[in-house]
């Protein structure tokens, strides 16, 4: 049987996202009000994770961050710009990156370099203290996600951190789920962990987002904090 991710069609994803208005609410489908809860959850998660990394101050801003699959910059504006001095952005839809390009944060130098491209073809050319990737890796195939995570691992500063925050599959048979609307895959927790392991990353903390209204029937959303696995010198 063909794997779920083999159904991903990048052209169909780009067509879908190009048809969506370039507004923060559109990034969350029918549930724009979840944004505030999501951003607060991210802030809390990051604060907990920072305490787990030896040598990293749990206070103060990271110097350089990047928002992967940034959309119009909802996460950059509402969260990353508060915890990083400069935030780069990677996003394939030009009308979305234009919103960031025209923003006050860009004028103020808080938004740094904007890369209008998909994560599968983004090769970092600098080091990052924080790589945040949210609600977009379902557009990458499993092998593209492994390769992307490897590139991110190599682009982290010594104490740097990568966070992947994504929906989890609710299929009772434990399968990834394909969504034809935007041609994306929603993965199981087991699949995410397998991919991170294959990319040489250790999950130092994983946590489900709490507080979304029950009547919205949203999928579970999990944050994974990743650090390069310690390599044996033996
Ligand atoms: C649900 S929105 C999330 C945007 C943002 N991360 C947020 O949380 O507000 C999904 C985003 O993934 C982007 N996307 C689609 N294909 C992508 C790809 N191959 N690489 C990176 N991002 C992609 C879409 O254009 C869209 O901006």
XYZ file of C-alpha atoms and ligand atoms in Angstrom:
261
model
C 0.000 0.000 0.000
C 1.286 3.492 -0.875
C 2.398 5.549 2.117
C 0.124 8.427 3.167
C 2.748 11.078 2.426
C 3.089 9.908 -1.184
C -0.242 11.677 -1.813
C 1.270 15.097 -1.056
C 1.209 17.311 -4.130
C 3.151 20.563 -3.659
C 1.426 22.283 -6.596
C -2.004 21.522 -5.063
C -0.868 22.889 -1.650
C 0.392 26.098 -3.210
C -2.849 26.464 -5.182
C -4.868 26.044 -1.978
C -2.820 28.554 0.041
C -2.829 31.057 -2.822
C -6.640 30.947 -2.716
C -6.731 31.881 0.984
C -6.808 35.553 2.100
C -3.506 36.876 3.457
C -4.762 37.428 7.014
C -3.737 35.919 10.391
C -7.240 34.413 10.857
C -6.978 32.514 7.572
C -3.899 30.670 8.819
C -6.118 28.773 11.259
C -8.980 27.807 8.960
C -12.299 28.244 10.711
C -10.809 28.847 14.126
C -9.080 32.237 14.259
C -9.921 32.588 17.971
C -7.557 29.734 18.859
C -4.614 31.978 18.014
C -4.415 33.689 21.397
C -4.535 30.364 23.265
C -1.978 28.849 20.899
C 0.489 31.739 21.257
C 0.221 31.730 25.059
C 0.735 27.942 25.065
C 3.872 28.362 22.944
C 5.245 30.980 25.312
C 4.678 28.699 28.330
C 6.188 25.688 26.545
C 9.308 27.590 25.541
C 9.809 28.887 29.087
C 9.707 25.317 30.435
C 12.066 24.016 27.755
C 14.649 26.745 28.317
C 15.042 25.558 31.911
C 15.980 22.090 30.617
C 18.980 23.188 28.554
C 22.142 23.445 30.650
C 23.971 26.708 30.136
C 20.968 28.492 28.639
C 19.556 31.424 30.534
C 15.817 31.080 31.021
C 15.546 34.843 30.662
C 16.402 37.343 27.965
C 15.870 37.130 24.245
C 17.372 34.694 21.792
C 19.533 36.553 19.281
C 18.375 34.914 16.059
C 15.202 32.927 15.423
C 13.390 31.695 12.332
C 9.716 30.975 11.697
C 9.316 28.010 9.305
C 6.130 27.997 7.181
C 5.404 31.427 8.620
C 2.248 32.304 6.687
C 1.597 36.027 7.151
C 3.700 36.077 10.338
C 1.043 35.286 12.943
C 3.534 33.393 15.138
C 6.366 35.825 14.409
C 4.298 38.820 15.420
C 2.389 37.290 18.327
C 5.175 35.281 19.919
C 8.624 34.963 18.311
C 9.231 38.717 18.097
C 8.830 38.813 21.902
C 11.442 36.119 22.537
C 13.983 36.776 19.735
C 15.891 39.916 18.758
C 15.597 39.054 15.054
C 13.255 36.542 13.375
C 13.781 35.303 9.823
C 10.822 33.774 7.990
C 10.438 30.973 5.441
C 7.153 30.751 3.525
C 6.407 29.759 -0.088
C 3.367 31.989 -0.777
C 4.475 35.404 -2.056
C 1.312 37.247 -0.999
C 1.913 36.029 2.568
C 5.587 37.025 2.672
C 4.576 40.426 1.236
C 2.526 41.049 4.399
C 5.661 40.493 6.494
C 7.762 42.549 4.085
C 5.381 45.521 4.532
C 5.061 45.169 8.310
C 6.287 47.512 11.019
C 8.353 44.630 12.463
C 10.272 44.457 9.178
C 10.841 48.224 9.215
C 12.054 47.950 12.823
C 14.514 45.194 11.875
C 12.815 42.601 14.102
C 11.854 40.574 11.042
C 15.149 39.796 9.336
C 15.540 37.878 6.093
C 12.351 36.640 4.443
C 12.755 33.568 2.236
C 9.856 33.061 -0.189
C 10.204 29.309 -0.642
C 9.075 25.966 0.722
C 10.894 24.364 3.630
C 11.879 21.462 1.386
C 14.161 23.738 -0.631
C 15.335 26.071 2.149
C 19.006 25.696 3.022
C 19.903 27.799 6.068
C 22.984 29.962 5.538
C 23.365 31.112 9.131
C 23.048 29.731 12.657
C 19.836 29.975 14.676
C 19.195 29.986 18.433
C 15.533 29.096 17.900
C 13.922 27.405 14.903
C 10.113 27.389 15.244
C 8.024 25.373 12.782
C 4.261 25.307 13.201
C 1.274 23.930 11.364
C 3.073 23.455 8.051
C 5.300 20.338 8.003
C 2.287 18.317 6.815
C 3.161 19.785 3.416
C 6.488 17.910 3.413
C 6.830 14.216 2.667
C 8.402 12.067 5.386
C 11.793 12.044 3.665
C 11.638 15.819 3.012
C 10.861 16.339 6.690
C 13.837 14.192 7.743
C 16.141 16.140 5.384
C 14.743 19.494 6.523
C 15.212 18.531 10.184
C 18.810 17.496 9.480
C 19.465 20.897 7.847
C 17.922 22.595 10.891
C 20.021 20.467 13.265
C 23.155 21.611 11.456
C 21.985 25.232 11.565
C 21.498 25.395 15.348
C 23.875 27.385 17.515
C 25.634 25.460 20.320
C 22.683 25.883 22.712
C 20.090 26.258 19.971
C 16.656 24.688 19.973
C 14.165 23.565 17.357
C 10.428 23.372 18.127
C 7.899 21.631 15.896
C 4.260 22.332 16.825
C 1.740 20.334 14.795
C -1.619 18.568 14.807
C -1.581 14.855 15.613
C -3.494 12.173 13.736
C -6.646 10.959 15.466
C -7.031 7.856 13.278
C -7.871 4.994 15.591
C -5.810 2.576 13.510
C -2.699 4.672 14.217
C -2.199 5.922 10.662
C -1.204 9.312 9.314
C -4.151 11.160 7.747
C -4.236 12.785 4.311
C -6.255 15.976 3.781
C -7.032 16.572 0.095
C -8.226 20.146 0.743
C -4.679 21.528 1.159
C -2.828 18.319 0.200
C -1.210 17.766 3.578
C -0.583 14.913 5.970
C -1.338 14.856 9.689
C 1.110 12.502 11.383
C 0.915 10.293 14.421
C 3.094 10.953 17.458
C 4.990 7.742 16.665
C 5.720 8.952 13.097
C 7.001 12.327 14.312
C 9.330 10.645 16.797
C 10.615 8.242 14.123
C 11.345 11.173 11.793
C 13.122 13.202 14.480
C 15.178 10.167 15.470
C 16.156 9.553 11.834
C 17.238 13.207 11.621
C 19.550 12.843 14.640
C 17.345 14.852 16.971
C 16.374 14.079 20.550
C 12.942 15.081 21.839
C 13.813 16.822 25.115
C 10.199 17.730 25.849
C 6.835 17.134 24.206
C 3.577 18.610 25.391
C -0.006 18.748 24.192
C -1.533 22.199 23.810
C -4.219 22.728 26.423
C -7.131 25.119 26.608
C -8.724 24.964 23.163
C -12.538 25.112 23.487
C -13.913 21.543 23.505
C -16.818 22.399 21.163
C -14.348 23.251 18.369
C -13.379 19.558 18.158
C -9.840 20.452 17.132
C -7.200 17.813 16.589
C -4.681 17.403 19.386
C -1.759 19.793 18.917
C 1.660 18.740 20.170
C 4.850 20.757 20.623
C 8.183 18.923 20.330
C 11.378 20.550 21.569
C 14.339 19.090 19.697
C 18.068 19.147 20.327
C 20.825 17.352 18.415
C 21.402 13.877 19.814
C 24.651 13.521 21.712
C 27.013 11.663 19.397
C 29.173 8.940 20.817
C 32.925 9.459 20.398
C 33.710 5.777 21.000
C -1.898 26.598 8.662
S -0.829 27.790 7.911
C 0.213 28.119 9.313
C 1.018 29.377 9.204
C 1.787 29.746 10.461
N 2.792 28.758 10.790
C 0.826 29.915 11.619
O 0.823 29.052 12.518
O 0.087 30.901 11.622
C 0.187 26.736 6.873
C 1.279 27.455 6.138
O 2.136 26.498 5.510
C 2.551 27.069 4.293
N 3.119 26.051 3.415
C 2.538 25.356 2.410
N 3.439 24.554 1.812
C 4.625 24.744 2.460
C 5.938 24.226 2.289
N 6.217 23.338 1.339
N 6.906 24.689 3.104
C 6.622 25.606 4.067
N 5.404 26.124 4.283
C 4.413 25.701 3.482
C 1.278 27.701 3.774
O 1.524 28.605 2.714
C 0.760 28.364 5.037
O 1.296 29.646 5.187
